[in-house]
Amino acid sequence: MKTDTAATTAPTIRLQDYTPPAWWIDTVNLDIVIADTGTTVTARLALRRNADQPRQPLVLDGAELDTLSVTVDGQPTPFLATPDTLTVEQLPDTCTLTTVVRIQPDQNTCLSGLYRSKDGYFTQCEAQGFRRITWFLDRPDVMSVYTVTLHADKARFPVLLANGNPVAAGEHTDGTHWATWQDPFKKPCYLFAVVAGKLDVLKDTFRTASGREVQLAIYVEPGKLDQCPHAMAALKKSMQWDEERFGLECDLDHYMIVAVGDFNMGAMENKGLNIFNTKYVLARPDVATDVDFENIDRVVAHEYFHNWTGNRVTCREWFQLSLKEGLTVFRDQEFGADLHNRQTARIREVRTLRAAQFPEDAGPMAHPIRPESYIEINNFYTATVYEKGAEVIRMIQTLIGRDAFRAGMDEYFRRHDGQAVTCEDFVAAMAAASGFDFSQFMRWYKQPGTPRVTVDGHFDAESRSYTLTCTQTNPKASDAANNPAPYLIPLRVALFSEAGTLLPGSERTLHLSAHSQSFVFDHIDAEPIPSLLRDFSAPVYLDFDYTPDQLTLLLAHESDPFNAWDAGQRLATRLILDAAEAIAAGRAPHWPEAFVAACRRLLQTQAERGSAFVAEALTLPGEGTLAELMPVVDPDALHAARNALRRHLAEQLEGEFAGLYAALTVAEPYAPSAEQAGRRALRNVCLAYLLETDADAYRQLAATQFRTADNMTDQFAALAALANVTTDPCPQREQALADFYTRWQHEALVVDKWLQVQSTSRRADTLSTVRALTAHPAFDAGNPNKIYALIRAFGANLVRFHAADGSGYAFMAERVLDLQDKNPQVASRLARSFDRWKQFDTGRQAHARAALERICNHPGLARDVLEVVSRALG
Ligand code: B3K
Ligand code: ZN
């Protein structure tokens, strides 16, 4: 496949250059004929000059289109076509432009536009895939009403779908058939979708609060219908939840989800015709884990919620991406918390944020949640735009309260339904509904970087007062030196007594708005222990000089589960970082008894605190998150330190782990409920700790669990524990890996798990295993899920990817170069593995630089990858 090369077509696009379109396209009529020789697309566009803009020729976007004809109101017209533009100079103010193009979806390996996957044709148009289907104004502020007719061979492609409602269908005499769909809603072209294939369907209906009946359908490859009911239930629950929480009803007659195995990301919210990665649709207890079930709930909800936040109200241009993504992630997080377990949902959100977004915000790809420039927009579907974007929305709700937030949402739809708008428009609706002044808050949209809040506590016995002095710094603020730019940071706090009781009246949300600010608590009789940033009320690093005893007390007594968990993480972080330093200096690490005792108490209080919480609390911070806290990362010492602490806990608490492992058996039939999932999670945490003792008996226990488990959660947890065994030989490990593949080789998503469990292994031979797996029949170098499972997951394996000899870097460079012209989006995601290379020692840096330069110097490098590697090198 040919892609745009960086040198010729990689301009920087800037928010400040936005101008409204010179033309509107009111209606679009598409006729798409799918044939073996290629697909022919006839587009009839009803054009109308935008009278508010200076007169300009029509310049349409396109990519890899073979133009067969261009006519205006039925007459051939002069036009100028370049590879990516079609210009028509002389046009009446309203007219119909008809183009006929030929495209080659069978050769489309980048999975953007119309492409073939196995036995069907699918589309992905966000952000700029529609231009790969036909000439168009490919920008979200041009909204049109679509009528689409699809033609394809009837026997091979019996299902023909497009957005909206089916209005007519028929057969031709040559064995092909056709179907016409009409979407009554105006939409930007990124929400366009068609599907042609041989698919099974699960149907259902949903009656909305106002009594409309919506036809629901989930389409999957033949033979997978028994893996659809969970996604269908998730869809119905999402529809109901959005009515209850936000008063938002489904506006469609037909809501379809189509699952496809080759898909660059998770799913896509095309109007009425969502297209999903199979990973977020297919589930059955024996092939999907509890986490998979929960992710399906969240992703199905996310795409459904986009129907309002994204589709009814869309983005003016792509810089506003967080307008729909941050808000929709916040909505799916809230849905997930209501449906599953609010405590652990929040903990996991923050774990993800710290593991993915904080490093991004500290690295070469750092950008505000609303970026101000890009070379390739697909590079900005990031943890920052999505996850930090959701935190920003959550802060708005924290600042004005839940009721005002709901009123703000109502106001947003009242003002902007049917429009393409900006983040300012959203915040203005929130301001109007609440009376809150968001002018300083807007900095969260404009500045990159994770702010650091340092807090000091001072108790004054005489005045019986306690003062918290909070100081904020923003390491990435571009104007930090001369024009300090503090954020408005909502800081939820509470004070605790030495006995662990919450001081009445001490729960407050502080509004930190200056660089340094003091907050006084009165009627305090003794030095309290502050619990800061409860429920993670802002996406910041928070420093307070806690003693280990204070953290232990918060872990045991803080009623805010997030902060209880975070106290434990702080304790563990300090121990691991100190141990890494010791190990690097050739000293033995020191593990205080108090930490072991705190973990023992967690295990003993499992019944009261909940298994899910205890499982999270006993999971040490990840290596990537810890690495962010080291001035120069020593991945070997860090890895050794973290594992040594795990082993120490396993040895000290062996009896408790073994006891709980036995006690937590789930006797009832499998259900992906929060309660059962919590028990399984903790039981599997216990199992993984037991294997740290290196006793063969526990490897045997894992092997038995692997063999006898009736669900994928337990089977996979046993496999993962065994895959990490570094003692050789380990027959249980070999056996489990072999059996797992033999049993599941025909379930693509389970094969992904098998690949990933090997690429994320701590074993020293992981890179050679990964290399060997790239030639295994289980791997498919054209399938994004396989690439993510094997290659990208390896890039996140801190100790193995960052091997001192540079072998991990060289391997990744090879894979990026191998993929970059076939699928630049996925290649670019792989290239992000290098983001934090400057955090490492000079030896590793030299290897990383060589790998990056090798990528960067590749002739004709895709601009997606070029943007990432040149920022990394820059
Ligand atoms: N909006 C899509 C993402 C499209 C990514 C394009 N590179 C999925 C989502 O966020 O719901
Ligand atoms: Zn989204």
mmCIF file with all atom_site columns, N, CA, C and O in Angstrom, residues 703-736:
data_model
loop_
_atom_site.group_PDB
_atom_site.id
_atom_site.type_symbol
_atom_site.label_atom_id
_atom_site.label_alt_id
_atom_site.label_comp_id
_atom_site.label_asym_id
_atom_site.label_entity_id
_atom_site.label_seq_id
_atom_site.pdbx_PDB_ins_code
_atom_site.Cartn_x
_atom_site.Cartn_y
_atom_site.Cartn_z
_atom_site.occupancy
_atom_site.B_iso_or_equiv
_atom_site.pdbx_formal_charge
_atom_site.auth_seq_id
_atom_site.auth_comp_id
_atom_site.auth_asym_id
_atom_site.auth_atom_id
_atom_site.pdbx_PDB_model_num
ATOM 1   N N  . ALA A 1 703 ? -0.968  -25.454 38.207 1.00 0.00 ? 703 ALA A N  1
ATOM 2   C CA . ALA A 1 703 ? -1.233  -26.374 37.096 1.00 0.00 ? 703 ALA A CA 1
ATOM 3   C C  . ALA A 1 703 ? -2.605  -27.028 37.264 1.00 0.00 ? 703 ALA A C  1
ATOM 4   O O  . ALA A 1 703 ? -3.354  -27.197 36.299 1.00 0.00 ? 703 ALA A O  1
ATOM 5   N N  . THR A 1 704 ? -2.925  -27.355 38.499 1.00 0.00 ? 704 THR A N  1
ATOM 6   C CA . THR A 1 704 ? -4.241  -27.969 38.754 1.00 0.00 ? 704 THR A CA 1
ATOM 7   C C  . THR A 1 704 ? -5.357  -26.963 38.471 1.00 0.00 ? 704 THR A C  1
ATOM 8   O O  . THR A 1 704 ? -6.362  -27.286 37.822 1.00 0.00 ? 704 THR A O  1
ATOM 9   N N  . GLN A 1 705 ? -5.165  -25.738 38.947 1.00 0.00 ? 705 GLN A N  1
ATOM 10  C CA . GLN A 1 705 ? -6.187  -24.713 38.659 1.00 0.00 ? 705 GLN A CA 1
ATOM 11  C C  . GLN A 1 705 ? -6.319  -24.533 37.149 1.00 0.00 ? 705 GLN A C  1
ATOM 12  O O  . GLN A 1 705 ? -7.432  -24.417 36.619 1.00 0.00 ? 705 GLN A O  1
ATOM 13  N N  . PHE A 1 706 ? -5.188  -24.514 36.466 1.00 0.00 ? 706 PHE A N  1
ATOM 14  C CA . PHE A 1 706 ? -5.210  -24.358 35.011 1.00 0.00 ? 706 PHE A CA 1
ATOM 15  C C  . PHE A 1 706 ? -6.051  -25.467 34.367 1.00 0.00 ? 706 PHE A C  1
ATOM 16  O O  . PHE A 1 706 ? -6.889  -25.212 33.514 1.00 0.00 ? 706 PHE A O  1
ATOM 17  N N  . ARG A 1 707 ? -5.826  -26.683 34.810 1.00 0.00 ? 707 ARG A N  1
ATOM 18  C CA . ARG A 1 707 ? -6.513  -27.826 34.186 1.00 0.00 ? 707 ARG A CA 1
ATOM 19  C C  . ARG A 1 707 ? -7.989  -27.892 34.525 1.00 0.00 ? 707 ARG A C  1
ATOM 20  O O  . ARG A 1 707 ? -8.813  -28.263 33.708 1.00 0.00 ? 707 ARG A O  1
ATOM 21  N N  . THR A 1 708 ? -8.332  -27.528 35.763 1.00 0.00 ? 708 THR A N  1
ATOM 22  C CA . THR A 1 708 ? -9.699  -27.790 36.215 1.00 0.00 ? 708 THR A CA 1
ATOM 23  C C  . THR A 1 708 ? -10.613 -26.573 36.123 1.00 0.00 ? 708 THR A C  1
ATOM 24  O O  . THR A 1 708 ? -11.817 -26.713 36.323 1.00 0.00 ? 708 THR A O  1
ATOM 25  N N  . ALA A 1 709 ? -10.061 -25.404 35.849 1.00 0.00 ? 709 ALA A N  1
ATOM 26  C CA . ALA A 1 709 ? -10.896 -24.192 35.843 1.00 0.00 ? 709 ALA A CA 1
ATOM 27  C C  . ALA A 1 709 ? -12.024 -24.335 34.814 1.00 0.00 ? 709 ALA A C  1
ATOM 28  O O  . ALA A 1 709 ? -11.802 -24.847 33.711 1.00 0.00 ? 709 ALA A O  1
ATOM 29  N N  . ASP A 1 710 ? -13.220 -23.861 35.187 1.00 0.00 ? 710 ASP A N  1
ATOM 30  C CA . ASP A 1 710 ? -14.319 -23.900 34.219 1.00 0.00 ? 710 ASP A CA 1
ATOM 31  C C  . ASP A 1 710 ? -14.541 -22.516 33.622 1.00 0.00 ? 710 ASP A C  1
ATOM 32  O O  . ASP A 1 710 ? -15.562 -22.257 33.003 1.00 0.00 ? 710 ASP A O  1
ATOM 33  N N  . ASN A 1 711 ? -13.613 -21.609 33.839 1.00 0.00 ? 711 ASN A N  1
ATOM 34  C CA . ASN A 1 711 ? -13.768 -20.261 33.282 1.00 0.00 ? 711 ASN A CA 1
ATOM 35  C C  . ASN A 1 711 ? -12.398 -19.711 32.935 1.00 0.00 ? 711 ASN A C  1
ATOM 36  O O  . ASN A 1 711 ? -11.383 -20.124 33.493 1.00 0.00 ? 711 ASN A O  1
ATOM 37  N N  . MET A 1 712 ? -12.386 -18.772 31.990 1.00 0.00 ? 712 MET A N  1
ATOM 38  C CA . MET A 1 712 ? -11.119 -18.237 31.487 1.00 0.00 ? 712 MET A CA 1
ATOM 39  C C  . MET A 1 712 ? -10.394 -17.404 32.542 1.00 0.00 ? 712 MET A C  1
ATOM 40  O O  . MET A 1 712 ? -9.169  -17.345 32.561 1.00 0.00 ? 712 MET A O  1
ATOM 41  N N  . THR A 1 713 ? -11.131 -16.743 33.430 1.00 0.00 ? 713 THR A N  1
ATOM 42  C CA . THR A 1 713 ? -10.469 -15.921 34.449 1.00 0.00 ? 713 THR A CA 1
ATOM 43  C C  . THR A 1 713 ? -9.479  -16.758 35.240 1.00 0.00 ? 713 THR A C  1
ATOM 44  O O  . THR A 1 713 ? -8.313  -16.399 35.400 1.00 0.00 ? 713 THR A O  1
ATOM 45  N N  . ASP A 1 714 ? -9.960  -17.884 35.743 1.00 0.00 ? 714 ASP A N  1
ATOM 46  C CA . ASP A 1 714 ? -9.098  -18.726 36.573 1.00 0.00 ? 714 ASP A CA 1
ATOM 47  C C  . ASP A 1 714 ? -8.060  -19.465 35.737 1.00 0.00 ? 714 ASP A C  1
ATOM 48  O O  . ASP A 1 714 ? -6.922  -19.625 36.158 1.00 0.00 ? 714 ASP A O  1
ATOM 49  N N  . GLN A 1 715 ? -8.472  -19.900 34.570 1.00 0.00 ? 715 GLN A N  1
ATOM 50  C CA . GLN A 1 715 ? -7.505  -20.611 33.745 1.00 0.00 ? 715 GLN A CA 1
ATOM 51  C C  . GLN A 1 715 ? -6.362  -19.678 33.341 1.00 0.00 ? 715 GLN A C  1
ATOM 52  O O  . GLN A 1 715 ? -5.186  -20.029 33.432 1.00 0.00 ? 715 GLN A O  1
ATOM 53  N N  . PHE A 1 716 ? -6.729  -18.486 32.927 1.00 0.00 ? 716 PHE A N  1
ATOM 54  C CA . PHE A 1 716 ? -5.701  -17.563 32.464 1.00 0.00 ? 716 PHE A CA 1
ATOM 55  C C  . PHE A 1 716 ? -4.819  -17.065 33.613 1.00 0.00 ? 716 PHE A C  1
ATOM 56  O O  . PHE A 1 716 ? -3.610  -16.896 33.452 1.00 0.00 ? 716 PHE A O  1
ATOM 57  N N  . ALA A 1 717 ? -5.425  -16.848 34.772 1.00 0.00 ? 717 ALA A N  1
ATOM 58  C CA . ALA A 1 717 ? -4.615  -16.405 35.924 1.00 0.00 ? 717 ALA A CA 1
ATOM 59  C C  . ALA A 1 717 ? -3.563  -17.458 36.249 1.00 0.00 ? 717 ALA A C  1
ATOM 60  O O  . ALA A 1 717 ? -2.408  -17.125 36.561 1.00 0.00 ? 717 ALA A O  1
ATOM 61  N N  . ALA A 1 718 ? -3.931  -18.723 36.180 1.00 0.00 ? 718 ALA A N  1
ATOM 62  C CA . ALA A 1 718 ? -2.967  -19.794 36.459 1.00 0.00 ? 718 ALA A CA 1
ATOM 63  C C  . ALA A 1 718 ? -1.876  -19.804 35.391 1.00 0.00 ? 718 ALA A C  1
ATOM 64  O O  . ALA A 1 718 ? -0.685  -19.939 35.690 1.00 0.00 ? 718 ALA A O  1
ATOM 65  N N  . LEU A 1 719 ? -2.298  -19.611 34.146 1.00 0.00 ? 719 LEU A N  1
ATOM 66  C CA . LEU A 1 719 ? -1.321  -19.590 33.055 1.00 0.00 ? 719 LEU A CA 1
ATOM 67  C C  . LEU A 1 719 ? -0.343  -18.422 33.228 1.00 0.00 ? 719 LEU A C  1
ATOM 68  O O  . LEU A 1 719 ? 0.870   -18.577 33.057 1.00 0.00 ? 719 LEU A O  1
ATOM 69  N N  . ALA A 1 720 ? -0.885  -17.265 33.573 1.00 0.00 ? 720 ALA A N  1
ATOM 70  C CA . ALA A 1 720 ? -0.031  -16.073 33.716 1.00 0.00 ? 720 ALA A CA 1
ATOM 71  C C  . ALA A 1 720 ? 0.967   -16.271 34.851 1.00 0.00 ? 720 ALA A C  1
ATOM 72  O O  . ALA A 1 720 ? 2.139   -15.900 34.732 1.00 0.00 ? 720 ALA A O  1
ATOM 73  N N  . ALA A 1 721 ? 0.512   -16.854 35.945 1.00 0.00 ? 721 ALA A N  1
ATOM 74  C CA . ALA A 1 721 ? 1.429   -17.094 37.069 1.00 0.00 ? 721 ALA A CA 1
ATOM 75  C C  . ALA A 1 721 ? 2.538   -18.045 36.631 1.00 0.00 ? 721 ALA A C  1
ATOM 76  O O  . ALA A 1 721 ? 3.723   -17.819 36.915 1.00 0.00 ? 721 ALA A O  1
ATOM 77  N N  . LEU A 1 722 ? 2.168   -19.083 35.900 1.00 0.00 ? 722 LEU A N  1
ATOM 78  C CA . LEU A 1 722 ? 3.176   -20.057 35.453 1.00 0.00 ? 722 LEU A CA 1
ATOM 79  C C  . LEU A 1 722 ? 4.112   -19.450 34.398 1.00 0.00 ? 722 LEU A C  1
ATOM 80  O O  . LEU A 1 722 ? 5.307   -19.739 34.389 1.00 0.00 ? 722 LEU A O  1
ATOM 81  N N  . ALA A 1 723 ? 3.555   -18.613 33.534 1.00 0.00 ? 723 ALA A N  1
ATOM 82  C CA . ALA A 1 723 ? 4.378   -18.029 32.463 1.00 0.00 ? 723 ALA A CA 1
ATOM 83  C C  . ALA A 1 723 ? 5.490   -17.154 33.036 1.00 0.00 ? 723 ALA A C  1
ATOM 84  O O  . ALA A 1 723 ? 6.495   -16.913 32.378 1.00 0.00 ? 723 ALA A O  1
ATOM 85  N N  . ASN A 1 724 ? 5.294   -16.683 34.279 1.00 0.00 ? 724 ASN A N  1
ATOM 86  C CA . ASN A 1 724 ? 6.304   -15.835 34.913 1.00 0.00 ? 724 ASN A CA 1
ATOM 87  C C  . ASN A 1 724 ? 7.331   -16.612 35.711 1.00 0.00 ? 724 ASN A C  1
ATOM 88  O O  . ASN A 1 724 ? 8.225   -16.014 36.308 1.00 0.00 ? 724 ASN A O  1
ATOM 89  N N  . VAL A 1 725 ? 7.200   -17.915 35.769 1.00 0.00 ? 725 VAL A N  1
ATOM 90  C CA . VAL A 1 725 ? 8.167   -18.707 36.540 1.00 0.00 ? 725 VAL A CA 1
ATOM 91  C C  . VAL A 1 725 ? 9.518   -18.643 35.824 1.00 0.00 ? 725 VAL A C  1
ATOM 92  O O  . VAL A 1 725 ? 9.608   -18.902 34.620 1.00 0.00 ? 725 VAL A O  1
ATOM 93  N N  . THR A 1 726 ? 10.541  -18.275 36.576 1.00 0.00 ? 726 THR A N  1
ATOM 94  C CA . THR A 1 726 ? 11.862  -18.137 35.951 1.00 0.00 ? 726 THR A CA 1
ATOM 95  C C  . THR A 1 726 ? 12.753  -19.346 36.229 1.00 0.00 ? 726 THR A C  1
ATOM 96  O O  . THR A 1 726 ? 13.806  -19.491 35.624 1.00 0.00 ? 726 THR A O  1
ATOM 97  N N  . THR A 1 727 ? 12.325  -20.201 37.144 1.00 0.00 ? 727 THR A N  1
ATOM 98  C CA . THR A 1 727 ? 13.099  -21.410 37.435 1.00 0.00 ? 727 THR A CA 1
ATOM 99  C C  . THR A 1 727 ? 12.968  -22.373 36.263 1.00 0.00 ? 727 THR A C  1
ATOM 100 O O  . THR A 1 727 ? 11.874  -22.592 35.767 1.00 0.00 ? 727 THR A O  1
ATOM 101 N N  . ASP A 1 728 ? 14.101  -22.930 35.850 1.00 0.00 ? 728 ASP A N  1
ATOM 102 C CA . ASP A 1 728 ? 14.058  -23.900 34.746 1.00 0.00 ? 728 ASP A CA 1
ATOM 103 C C  . ASP A 1 728 ? 14.647  -25.212 35.196 1.00 0.00 ? 728 ASP A C  1
ATOM 104 O O  . ASP A 1 728 ? 15.626  -25.212 35.950 1.00 0.00 ? 728 ASP A O  1
ATOM 105 N N  . PRO A 1 729 ? 14.177  -26.352 34.768 1.00 0.00 ? 729 PRO A N  1
ATOM 106 C CA . PRO A 1 729 ? 12.975  -26.429 33.949 1.00 0.00 ? 729 PRO A CA 1
ATOM 107 C C  . PRO A 1 729 ? 11.725  -26.306 34.814 1.00 0.00 ? 729 PRO A C  1
ATOM 108 O O  . PRO A 1 729 ? 11.760  -26.586 36.005 1.00 0.00 ? 729 PRO A O  1
ATOM 109 N N  . CYS A 1 730 ? 10.631  -25.891 34.194 1.00 0.00 ? 730 CYS A N  1
ATOM 110 C CA . CYS A 1 730 ? 9.352   -25.836 34.897 1.00 0.00 ? 730 CYS A CA 1
ATOM 111 C C  . CYS A 1 730 ? 8.326   -26.548 34.012 1.00 0.00 ? 730 CYS A C  1
ATOM 112 O O  . CYS A 1 730 ? 7.724   -25.931 33.135 1.00 0.00 ? 730 CYS A O  1
ATOM 113 N N  . PRO A 1 731 ? 8.187   -27.863 34.219 1.00 0.00 ? 731 PRO A N  1
ATOM 114 C CA . PRO A 1 731 ? 7.317   -28.623 33.334 1.00 0.00 ? 731 PRO A CA 1
ATOM 115 C C  . PRO A 1 731 ? 5.876   -28.126 33.330 1.00 0.00 ? 731 PRO A C  1
ATOM 116 O O  . PRO A 1 731 ? 5.198   -28.157 32.296 1.00 0.00 ? 731 PRO A O  1
ATOM 117 N N  . GLN A 1 732 ? 5.435   -27.628 34.496 1.00 0.00 ? 732 GLN A N  1
ATOM 118 C CA . GLN A 1 732 ? 4.036   -27.155 34.557 1.00 0.00 ? 732 GLN A CA 1
ATOM 119 C C  . GLN A 1 732 ? 3.842   -25.968 33.612 1.00 0.00 ? 732 GLN A C  1
ATOM 120 O O  . GLN A 1 732 ? 2.788   -25.812 32.995 1.00 0.00 ? 732 GLN A O  1
ATOM 121 N N  . ARG A 1 733 ? 4.870   -25.144 33.557 1.00 0.00 ? 733 ARG A N  1
ATOM 122 C CA . ARG A 1 733 ? 4.790   -23.972 32.689 1.00 0.00 ? 733 ARG A CA 1
ATOM 123 C C  . ARG A 1 733 ? 4.715   -24.393 31.220 1.00 0.00 ? 733 ARG A C  1
ATOM 124 O O  . ARG A 1 733 ? 3.832   -23.960 30.470 1.00 0.00 ? 733 ARG A O  1
ATOM 125 N N  . GLU A 1 734 ? 5.654   -25.251 30.837 1.00 0.00 ? 734 GLU A N  1
ATOM 126 C CA . GLU A 1 734 ? 5.686   -25.716 29.445 1.00 0.00 ? 734 GLU A CA 1
ATOM 127 C C  . GLU A 1 734 ? 4.356   -26.356 29.068 1.00 0.00 ? 734 GLU A C  1
ATOM 128 O O  . GLU A 1 734 ? 3.785   -26.092 28.009 1.00 0.00 ? 734 GLU A O  1
ATOM 129 N N  . GLN A 1 735 ? 3.889   -27.205 29.960 1.00 0.00 ? 735 GLN A N  1
ATOM 130 C CA . GLN A 1 735 ? 2.671   -27.963 29.690 1.00 0.00 ? 735 GLN A CA 1
ATOM 131 C C  . GLN A 1 735 ? 1.467   -27.024 29.528 1.00 0.00 ? 735 GLN A C  1
ATOM 132 O O  . GLN A 1 735 ? 0.674   -27.165 28.597 1.00 0.00 ? 735 GLN A O  1
ATOM 133 N N  . ALA A 1 736 ? 1.362   -26.073 30.448 1.00 0.00 ? 736 ALA A N  1
ATOM 134 C CA . ALA A 1 736 ? 0.199   -25.178 30.414 1.00 0.00 ? 736 ALA A CA 1
ATOM 135 C C  . ALA A 1 736 ? 0.212   -24.353 29.124 1.00 0.00 ? 736 ALA A C  1
ATOM 136 O O  . ALA A 1 736 ? -0.828  -24.201 28.462 1.00 0.00 ? 736 ALA A O  1
#
